[in-house]
C-alpha cells in the first residue's frame, strides 16, 4: 500500500544536508526519550503507542454509539475547544463533500460548539436546532472549561426541554475524566454514555481517542481505516533511522537555527484547511516555550497566492514552507473548449482542473525557492481515512522529536493559563478577589 512521502531537497539553498544530518544524534536521543519515556513531559505519552494498542471492544463501542446517534438525530453537536474539536474537525472536513450542507443529509450533520464565545454563533446554532432532533457529544476533561461549559449548559437545557430528560440522557455522550470532575459527576448522575480521556493524553494529541473517533464515526467515516493508517506510521517511526518523522523534525530545526523562524503549512486542496488549523495548535502549543519555537502559520493555495503570496514571495526572509500535496483526487473535471475563447483558456482545454492546480503548485514552489524560501514537501496519495491517519500520527511523532531537539517540554502548555486568570478576575469569579483588585488597578 502507498504511504505519505516526505522530501526536503528544496531546502538546500539555506541549509545543507550536512547541517540537517548533524542533528541526527540529537534526533535519535529524542526518539529514545519518547520510546523509553525518559524525557520531559513523559507523563503525557499515552498517544505514542495508541494506534497499536487501541482495544477492539472500545472501537466497536464507539461505532455502536455513533450508530445510535446517526439513527436518531438530524444534528449532533460536538462541544469542545482546542484539541477537543480540531482533530475531528480536520478529518471530517477533509473527507466531506464541500457542499454537504446544501444537500439532503445521509445521516446527521456534525456541528461544533464551545470552540468560541461568539454570542451570535451560539444564537444562530440554537435557532438552527430549534425543533430538530439533535444529540450532543460534550468533550471536556474537567467539565468546567469556560467555552465548552457555556455551550453545554445552553444546549443541554434546550435538548431536555425539546425532547425530555429520557431522550437527552440517551443522546448526550460525555468524553471526560475517568473518575473526577464536574462532567464525570454529571455523566454518572444522568446516566450518559461516556468515554474516558486518559490522564496521559494531552488534548492536541487526542485525535485517535474517543475525543476524535466518536465525532468522526458519527459523521459516517471509517475510524478503523484511520487507526490503520496511524498504526502503519507508528510502526514506521519507532527507529531513528529511515524515519520520515525524524527527517521532518531535523529539517525544520536546522532551518530554525539558520534564522527561519516561521513555518507556513501550505495546502493546494481546500479540504485541508482544518488539518492546518489542527497542526498549528499541535506545534504552537508544543514548541512555543522559553521564548523559543518556530511560529506555525498556514495558507490555502491557490486562494492565498492572491493575498499572502506577495509577502511570501518578497517579504522578510524569515520563513520556510511545508507544502502538502494530494496526488489523486476523488473526482475528475475537465476544462471545456470554447469557440470564442474570450477568456483565453483554450490552451488548457481538455485538461483536468487538478492538472492546472498541480502546475500552480509547482510554479509557486519554484518561484518561492528562487525568492529564498526553503520548501519541504509532503505528499498524500489521496484524501482517505487511512492517509489522514498516517499524516496525523506523522505530525504528532515529529512534534515530540522536534520539541526535544529544541530542548523544550513538548507536552505541557503553561502559557495557556495566563489569559484564563485575567478573564476570571475581570468576570469577578469567586476565589479571584485579589486578582480582580490587581487587574482593576491596571485598567
Short mmCIF file of C-alpha atoms in Angstrom, two decimals:
data_model
loop_
_atom_site.label_atom_id
_atom_site.label_comp_id
_atom_site.label_asym_id
_atom_site.label_seq_id
_atom_site.Cartn_x
_atom_site.Cartn_y
_atom_site.Cartn_z
CA UNK A 1 0.00 0.00 0.00
CA UNK A 2 1.16 3.56 -0.69
CA UNK A 3 2.30 5.79 2.12
CA UNK A 4 2.73 9.51 2.57
CA UNK A 5 6.02 10.79 1.15
CA UNK A 6 8.44 13.34 2.61
CA UNK A 7 11.22 15.18 0.81
CA UNK A 8 13.43 18.11 1.74
CA UNK A 9 15.67 18.59 -1.29
CA UNK A 10 14.39 22.15 -1.79
CA UNK A 11 15.92 23.49 1.43
CA UNK A 12 19.49 23.18 0.18
CA UNK A 13 19.84 26.87 -0.59
CA UNK A 14 19.51 27.60 3.12
CA UNK A 15 20.71 24.52 4.98
CA UNK A 16 22.93 21.74 3.68
CA UNK A 17 22.41 18.01 4.07
CA UNK A 18 25.35 18.07 6.44
CA UNK A 19 23.63 20.66 8.63
CA UNK A 20 20.50 18.55 8.75
CA UNK A 21 22.38 15.32 9.40
CA UNK A 22 24.35 17.00 12.18
CA UNK A 23 21.10 16.82 14.19
CA UNK A 24 20.80 13.04 13.79
CA UNK A 25 22.31 12.18 17.17
CA UNK A 26 20.03 14.66 18.92
CA UNK A 27 17.05 13.31 16.98
CA UNK A 28 17.98 9.74 17.90
CA UNK A 29 18.19 10.80 21.53
CA UNK A 30 14.73 12.39 21.19
CA UNK A 31 13.28 9.17 19.75
CA UNK A 32 14.80 7.23 22.63
CA UNK A 33 13.32 9.65 25.15
CA UNK A 34 9.91 9.14 23.60
CA UNK A 35 10.12 5.38 23.28
CA UNK A 36 11.68 4.88 26.74
CA UNK A 37 9.61 7.58 28.42
CA UNK A 38 12.62 9.37 29.89
CA UNK A 39 12.13 12.92 28.56
CA UNK A 40 10.34 15.96 29.94
CA UNK A 41 6.58 15.51 29.92
CA UNK A 42 6.84 11.73 29.91
CA UNK A 43 3.58 11.51 31.84
CA UNK A 44 1.80 12.64 28.63
CA UNK A 45 2.95 9.93 26.25
CA UNK A 46 -0.29 7.99 26.10
CA UNK A 47 -0.69 8.93 22.41
CA UNK A 48 2.65 7.38 21.40
CA UNK A 49 1.54 3.75 21.04
CA UNK A 50 -2.17 4.44 20.91
CA UNK A 51 -2.73 3.19 17.34
CA UNK A 52 -1.27 -0.24 18.05
CA UNK A 53 -2.90 -0.57 21.46
CA UNK A 54 -6.47 0.58 20.83
CA UNK A 55 -8.85 -2.00 22.22
CA UNK A 56 -11.20 -3.69 19.74
CA UNK A 57 -14.02 -3.52 22.30
CA UNK A 58 -13.59 0.25 22.60
CA UNK A 59 -13.64 0.74 18.83
CA UNK A 60 -16.76 -1.40 18.50
CA UNK A 61 -18.47 0.50 21.32
CA UNK A 62 -17.68 3.85 19.69
CA UNK A 63 -19.16 2.56 16.43
CA UNK A 64 -22.28 1.39 18.31
CA UNK A 65 -22.78 4.79 19.96
CA UNK A 66 -22.19 6.56 16.66
CA UNK A 67 -24.81 4.33 15.00
CA UNK A 68 -27.38 5.26 17.67
CA UNK A 69 -26.75 8.99 17.20
CA UNK A 70 -26.82 8.61 13.42
CA UNK A 71 -30.14 6.77 13.57
CA UNK A 72 -31.95 9.13 15.94
CA UNK A 73 -30.57 12.63 15.23
CA UNK A 74 -30.67 15.20 12.47
CA UNK A 75 -27.73 17.01 14.04
CA UNK A 76 -25.04 16.03 16.51
CA UNK A 77 -23.17 18.87 18.20
CA UNK A 78 -19.61 18.14 19.30
CA UNK A 79 -18.77 20.53 22.13
CA UNK A 80 -15.09 21.15 22.83
CA UNK A 81 -12.23 23.56 22.31
CA UNK A 82 -8.65 23.24 21.05
CA UNK A 83 -7.61 19.62 20.73
CA UNK A 84 -11.07 18.56 21.84
CA UNK A 85 -12.50 19.60 18.47
CA UNK A 86 -9.77 20.42 15.95
CA UNK A 87 -8.71 16.85 15.17
CA UNK A 88 -12.26 15.68 14.48
CA UNK A 89 -13.00 18.84 12.52
CA UNK A 90 -9.85 18.33 10.42
CA UNK A 91 -10.75 14.77 9.44
CA UNK A 92 -14.45 15.45 8.87
CA UNK A 93 -13.76 18.49 6.69
CA UNK A 94 -11.09 16.65 4.70
CA UNK A 95 -13.43 13.76 3.87
CA UNK A 96 -16.76 15.56 3.48
CA UNK A 97 -18.45 16.81 0.33
CA UNK A 98 -17.64 20.53 0.13
CA UNK A 99 -21.34 21.33 -0.30
CA UNK A 100 -22.79 18.71 2.01
CA UNK A 101 -24.70 21.35 3.97
CA UNK A 102 -26.71 22.17 0.85
CA UNK A 103 -27.64 18.56 0.06
CA UNK A 104 -30.05 16.07 1.63
CA UNK A 105 -28.37 14.56 4.66
CA UNK A 106 -27.22 10.95 4.69
CA UNK A 107 -27.04 10.72 8.45
CA UNK A 108 -26.74 13.63 10.88
CA UNK A 109 -24.76 16.79 10.30
CA UNK A 110 -21.92 17.09 12.80
CA UNK A 111 -21.74 20.64 14.12
CA UNK A 112 -19.30 22.19 16.57
CA UNK A 113 -19.81 24.41 19.59
CA UNK A 114 -17.79 25.51 22.60
CA UNK A 115 -14.78 26.39 20.47
CA UNK A 116 -15.50 30.10 20.84
CA UNK A 117 -17.50 32.55 22.94
CA UNK A 118 -19.34 34.08 19.98
CA UNK A 119 -22.82 35.16 21.07
CA UNK A 120 -24.14 35.41 17.51
CA UNK A 121 -22.66 31.99 16.67
CA UNK A 122 -24.41 30.43 19.67
CA UNK A 123 -27.70 32.18 18.97
CA UNK A 124 -27.67 31.05 15.34
CA UNK A 125 -26.87 27.46 16.38
CA UNK A 126 -29.77 27.48 18.85
CA UNK A 127 -32.09 28.79 16.12
CA UNK A 128 -30.94 26.02 13.77
CA UNK A 129 -31.57 23.31 16.37
CA UNK A 130 -34.97 24.66 17.41
CA UNK A 131 -37.50 21.88 16.81
CA UNK A 132 -34.85 19.48 15.48
CA UNK A 133 -33.79 16.12 16.86
CA UNK A 134 -30.20 16.55 17.97
CA UNK A 135 -27.60 14.86 20.11
CA UNK A 136 -24.58 16.18 21.98
CA UNK A 137 -21.03 14.93 22.36
CA UNK A 138 -19.51 17.01 25.14
CA UNK A 139 -15.73 16.76 25.40
CA UNK A 140 -14.00 18.17 28.45
CA UNK A 141 -11.69 16.61 31.00
CA UNK A 142 -12.94 18.84 33.80
CA UNK A 143 -16.34 19.95 32.58
CA UNK A 144 -15.54 23.47 33.76
CA UNK A 145 -13.55 24.92 30.84
CA UNK A 146 -15.40 28.16 30.17
CA UNK A 147 -16.11 27.99 26.43
CA UNK A 148 -17.46 24.42 26.20
CA UNK A 149 -19.16 24.65 29.60
CA UNK A 150 -21.23 27.63 28.42
CA UNK A 151 -22.23 25.83 25.22
CA UNK A 152 -23.11 22.63 27.05
CA UNK A 153 -25.22 24.41 29.67
CA UNK A 154 -27.27 26.06 26.92
CA UNK A 155 -27.65 23.04 24.63
CA UNK A 156 -28.32 20.56 27.43
CA UNK A 157 -31.16 22.73 28.71
CA UNK A 158 -32.52 23.11 25.17
CA UNK A 159 -32.40 19.38 24.42
CA UNK A 160 -34.11 18.45 27.68
CA UNK A 161 -36.90 20.97 27.05
CA UNK A 162 -37.43 19.85 23.46
CA UNK A 163 -37.20 16.08 23.82
CA UNK A 164 -37.42 15.34 27.52
CA UNK A 165 -34.88 14.11 30.03
CA UNK A 166 -35.02 10.49 28.88
CA UNK A 167 -34.14 11.29 25.27
CA UNK A 168 -31.44 13.75 26.40
CA UNK A 169 -29.83 11.23 28.73
CA UNK A 170 -29.68 8.69 25.91
CA UNK A 171 -28.34 11.15 23.31
CA UNK A 172 -25.80 13.12 25.34
CA UNK A 173 -22.39 11.47 25.31
CA UNK A 174 -19.63 12.68 27.64
CA UNK A 175 -15.94 12.28 26.85
CA UNK A 176 -14.22 13.18 30.09
CA UNK A 177 -12.04 12.15 33.01
CA UNK A 178 -12.20 8.59 34.30
CA UNK A 179 -13.06 9.40 37.90
CA UNK A 180 -13.23 13.10 38.73
CA UNK A 181 -14.51 16.46 37.58
CA UNK A 182 -17.85 18.15 37.08
CA UNK A 183 -18.65 16.41 33.80
CA UNK A 184 -17.78 12.97 35.17
CA UNK A 185 -20.14 13.57 38.11
CA UNK A 186 -22.94 14.74 35.81
CA UNK A 187 -22.47 11.83 33.39
CA UNK A 188 -22.69 9.33 36.25
CA UNK A 189 -25.73 11.03 37.75
CA UNK A 190 -27.64 11.38 34.47
CA UNK A 191 -26.58 8.01 33.04
CA UNK A 192 -24.90 9.40 29.94
CA UNK A 193 -22.87 7.09 27.77
CA UNK A 194 -19.31 8.15 28.48
CA UNK A 195 -15.76 7.64 27.29
CA UNK A 196 -12.52 8.37 29.06
CA UNK A 197 -9.86 10.96 28.26
CA UNK A 198 -6.84 9.26 29.74
CA UNK A 199 -4.63 11.35 32.03
CA UNK A 200 -1.58 10.67 29.87
CA UNK A 201 -3.02 12.04 26.61
CA UNK A 202 -2.99 15.81 26.07
CA UNK A 203 -5.79 17.41 24.07
CA UNK A 204 -3.73 18.21 20.98
CA UNK A 205 -2.64 14.55 20.76
CA UNK A 206 -6.14 13.12 21.30
CA UNK A 207 -7.49 12.66 17.74
CA UNK A 208 -7.15 8.88 17.92
CA UNK A 209 -9.03 8.63 21.23
CA UNK A 210 -12.83 8.86 21.63
CA UNK A 211 -12.31 12.66 21.56
CA UNK A 212 -11.81 12.45 17.80
CA UNK A 213 -13.01 8.98 16.89
CA UNK A 214 -16.61 9.39 18.07
CA UNK A 215 -17.46 12.59 16.10
CA UNK A 216 -15.66 11.18 13.04
CA UNK A 217 -17.71 7.97 13.27
CA UNK A 218 -20.93 9.95 13.73
CA UNK A 219 -20.08 11.83 10.53
CA UNK A 220 -20.07 8.47 8.76
CA UNK A 221 -16.36 7.89 8.24
CA UNK A 222 -14.30 4.74 8.76
CA UNK A 223 -12.43 5.09 12.04
CA UNK A 224 -10.84 1.67 11.60
CA UNK A 225 -9.10 2.82 8.41
CA UNK A 226 -8.00 6.00 10.20
CA UNK A 227 -6.50 3.90 13.00
CA UNK A 228 -4.88 1.55 10.47
CA UNK A 229 -3.09 4.46 8.82
CA UNK A 230 -1.88 5.78 12.15
CA UNK A 231 -0.78 2.29 13.16
CA UNK A 232 1.31 1.93 9.98
CA UNK A 233 3.01 5.26 10.66
CA UNK A 234 3.61 4.36 14.31
CA UNK A 235 5.42 1.19 13.28
CA UNK A 236 7.40 3.05 10.60
CA UNK A 237 8.71 5.67 13.05
CA UNK A 238 9.90 3.58 16.00
CA UNK A 239 13.56 3.60 14.94
CA UNK A 240 15.52 6.84 14.49
CA UNK A 241 16.85 5.51 11.17
CA UNK A 242 14.94 5.71 7.89
CA UNK A 243 12.25 7.67 9.70
CA UNK A 244 10.38 10.49 7.93
CA UNK A 245 9.23 11.99 11.24
CA UNK A 246 12.89 12.30 12.24
CA UNK A 247 13.74 13.86 8.86
CA UNK A 248 10.99 16.45 9.21
CA UNK A 249 11.99 17.29 12.79
CA UNK A 250 15.67 17.63 11.86
CA UNK A 251 14.97 19.74 8.77
CA UNK A 252 12.72 22.25 10.49
CA UNK A 253 15.15 22.63 13.41
CA UNK A 254 18.09 23.13 11.03
CA UNK A 255 16.08 25.84 9.26
CA UNK A 256 15.19 27.43 12.60
CA UNK A 257 18.87 27.55 13.55
CA UNK A 258 19.54 29.23 10.21
CA UNK A 259 17.12 32.06 11.03
CA UNK A 260 13.89 30.71 9.57
CA UNK A 261 11.56 31.48 12.46
CA UNK A 262 8.18 30.96 10.75
CA UNK A 263 6.88 27.75 9.19
CA UNK A 264 3.97 28.10 6.77
CA UNK A 265 1.95 24.94 6.16
CA UNK A 266 0.69 25.20 2.58
CA UNK A 267 -2.08 23.17 1.00
CA UNK A 268 -3.50 23.17 -2.51
CA UNK A 269 -6.72 21.41 -1.55
CA UNK A 270 -9.36 23.45 0.33
CA UNK A 271 -10.45 20.33 2.22
CA UNK A 272 -7.18 20.50 4.20
CA UNK A 273 -7.85 23.88 5.80
CA UNK A 274 -8.70 22.43 9.19
CA UNK A 275 -5.83 19.96 9.10
CA UNK A 276 -3.65 23.07 9.07
CA UNK A 277 -5.62 24.54 11.98
CA UNK A 278 -5.04 21.34 13.96
CA UNK A 279 -1.32 21.37 13.00
CA UNK A 280 -0.97 24.99 14.19
CA UNK A 281 -2.21 24.08 17.65
CA UNK A 282 -0.09 20.93 17.77
CA UNK A 283 3.17 22.73 17.03
CA UNK A 284 2.39 26.13 18.53
CA UNK A 285 1.32 24.74 21.90
CA UNK A 286 4.08 22.14 21.94
CA UNK A 287 7.10 24.25 20.98
CA UNK A 288 6.31 27.85 21.91
CA UNK A 289 8.11 27.91 25.26
CA UNK A 290 11.08 29.52 26.99
CA UNK A 291 10.97 32.31 24.39
CA UNK A 292 11.79 29.75 21.71
CA UNK A 293 9.96 27.93 18.94
CA UNK A 294 9.04 28.15 15.27
CA UNK A 295 5.87 30.17 14.69
CA UNK A 296 3.32 27.97 12.85
CA UNK A 297 1.22 29.66 10.18
CA UNK A 298 -0.77 28.37 7.21
CA UNK A 299 -2.15 29.35 3.82
CA UNK A 300 -4.74 27.82 1.48
CA UNK A 301 -3.45 27.98 -2.09
CA UNK A 302 -4.06 28.95 -4.76
CA UNK A 303 -6.53 31.24 -2.93
CA UNK A 304 -3.88 32.87 -0.74
CA UNK A 305 -1.48 33.37 -3.65
CA UNK A 306 -3.69 36.35 -4.42
CA UNK A 307 -3.19 37.79 -0.93
CA UNK A 308 -0.40 36.34 1.20
CA UNK A 309 1.54 35.28 -1.91
CA UNK A 310 3.13 38.69 -2.25
CA UNK A 311 4.52 38.64 1.29
CA UNK A 312 5.79 35.08 0.94
CA UNK A 313 7.49 35.89 -2.37
CA UNK A 314 9.08 39.21 -1.46
CA UNK A 315 8.75 39.76 2.30
CA UNK A 316 11.26 39.27 5.09
CA UNK A 317 13.25 36.07 4.61
CA UNK A 318 12.41 34.52 7.98
CA UNK A 319 10.08 31.85 6.62
CA UNK A 320 10.04 28.36 5.20
CA UNK A 321 7.16 26.38 3.77
CA UNK A 322 5.91 22.85 4.26
CA UNK A 323 3.72 22.01 1.29
CA UNK A 324 1.09 19.27 1.50
CA UNK A 325 0.13 17.89 -1.90
CA UNK A 326 -2.62 15.36 -2.65
CA UNK A 327 -1.62 13.10 -5.54
CA UNK A 328 -5.01 11.67 -6.56
CA UNK A 329 -8.36 13.44 -6.50
CA UNK A 330 -11.70 11.78 -5.86
CA UNK A 331 -13.38 13.31 -8.91
CA UNK A 332 -12.44 14.34 -12.45
CA UNK A 333 -13.49 17.62 -14.08
CA UNK A 334 -12.06 18.66 -17.46
CA UNK A 335 -11.97 22.21 -18.81
CA UNK A 336 -14.09 22.56 -21.97
CA UNK A 337 -13.09 24.28 -25.22
CA UNK A 338 -14.95 27.45 -26.16
CA UNK A 339 -15.38 28.61 -29.78
CA UNK A 340 -14.99 32.30 -28.94
CA UNK A 341 -12.16 31.78 -26.41
CA UNK A 342 -12.76 35.24 -24.96
CA UNK A 343 -11.13 34.22 -21.68
CA UNK A 344 -8.06 32.85 -23.49
CA UNK A 345 -8.32 29.47 -21.79
CA UNK A 346 -8.43 27.21 -24.83
CA UNK A 347 -4.75 26.43 -24.30
CA UNK A 348 -5.78 24.32 -21.30
CA UNK A 349 -8.99 22.92 -22.81
CA UNK A 350 -9.22 19.19 -22.22
CA UNK A 351 -7.01 19.29 -19.15
CA UNK A 352 -8.26 18.29 -15.72
CA UNK A 353 -8.62 21.05 -13.12
CA UNK A 354 -6.16 19.09 -10.98
CA UNK A 355 -3.52 19.35 -13.72
CA UNK A 356 -3.82 23.12 -13.60
CA UNK A 357 -3.72 23.05 -9.80
CA UNK A 358 -0.59 20.89 -9.79
CA UNK A 359 1.16 23.30 -12.19
CA UNK A 360 0.12 26.22 -9.97
CA UNK A 361 1.70 24.35 -7.06
CA UNK A 362 4.91 23.54 -8.94
CA UNK A 363 5.20 27.04 -10.36
CA UNK A 364 4.74 28.53 -6.90
CA UNK A 365 7.31 26.23 -5.31
CA UNK A 366 9.87 27.18 -7.97
CA UNK A 367 9.11 30.91 -7.56
CA UNK A 368 9.37 30.76 -3.78
CA UNK A 369 12.62 28.77 -3.84
CA UNK A 370 14.03 31.32 -6.30
CA UNK A 371 12.83 34.01 -3.89
CA UNK A 372 14.74 32.49 -0.98
CA UNK A 373 12.00 30.45 0.71
CA UNK A 374 13.06 26.87 1.53
CA UNK A 375 10.41 24.25 0.78
CA UNK A 376 9.65 20.93 2.46
CA UNK A 377 7.20 18.71 0.59
CA UNK A 378 4.75 16.09 1.90
CA UNK A 379 2.57 14.07 -0.48
CA UNK A 380 -0.61 12.22 0.44
CA UNK A 381 -1.57 9.58 -2.12
CA UNK A 382 -5.21 10.67 -1.73
CA UNK A 383 -7.62 12.06 0.83
CA UNK A 384 -8.86 9.00 2.70
CA UNK A 385 -9.20 7.88 6.29
CA UNK A 386 -6.05 5.75 6.02
CA UNK A 387 -3.74 8.51 4.78
CA UNK A 388 -5.20 11.06 7.17
CA UNK A 389 -4.39 8.61 9.97
CA UNK A 390 -0.84 8.41 8.64
CA UNK A 391 -0.29 12.15 8.44
CA UNK A 392 -1.86 12.82 11.85
CA UNK A 393 0.47 10.37 13.55
CA UNK A 394 3.43 11.57 11.44
CA UNK A 395 2.93 15.14 12.65
CA UNK A 396 2.42 14.02 16.26
CA UNK A 397 5.59 11.92 16.33
CA UNK A 398 7.65 14.57 14.57
CA UNK A 399 6.35 17.16 17.04
CA UNK A 400 7.62 15.19 20.03
CA UNK A 401 11.01 14.68 18.39
CA UNK A 402 11.25 18.30 17.29
CA UNK A 403 10.39 19.61 20.76
CA UNK A 404 13.14 17.55 22.35
CA UNK A 405 15.64 18.72 19.70
CA UNK A 406 14.62 22.26 20.64
CA UNK A 407 15.15 21.42 24.34
CA UNK A 408 11.61 22.21 25.45
CA UNK A 409 8.94 20.04 27.05
CA UNK A 410 6.61 19.43 24.09
CA UNK A 411 3.78 18.12 26.24
CA UNK A 412 2.90 20.95 28.62
CA UNK A 413 1.29 24.35 27.96
CA UNK A 414 1.97 26.65 30.91
CA UNK A 415 1.29 29.83 28.93
CA UNK A 416 -2.31 28.86 28.19
CA UNK A 417 -3.41 29.63 31.75
CA UNK A 418 -2.42 33.33 31.75
CA UNK A 419 -5.46 34.61 29.85
CA UNK A 420 -7.81 32.49 31.95
CA UNK A 421 -6.65 34.04 35.21
CA UNK A 422 -7.20 37.54 33.82
CA UNK A 423 -10.61 36.62 32.37
CA UNK A 424 -11.77 35.09 35.67
CA UNK A 425 -10.57 38.16 37.54
CA UNK A 426 -12.37 40.51 35.16
CA UNK A 427 -15.57 38.46 35.47
CA UNK A 428 -15.18 38.55 39.29
CA UNK A 429 -15.22 34.78 39.66
CA UNK A 430 -15.36 33.68 43.31
CA UNK A 431 -11.87 32.90 44.59
CA UNK A 432 -10.24 35.52 42.36
CA UNK A 433 -10.89 38.57 44.54
CA UNK A 434 -7.23 39.55 44.90
CA UNK A 435 -6.61 39.10 41.19
CA UNK A 436 -9.70 41.23 40.46
CA UNK A 437 -8.34 44.06 42.60
CA UNK A 438 -4.91 43.79 40.99
CA UNK A 439 -6.21 43.80 37.43
CA UNK A 440 -8.69 46.62 38.05
CA UNK A 441 -5.77 48.73 39.30
CA UNK A 442 -4.13 48.28 35.89
CA UNK A 443 -7.17 49.46 33.94
#
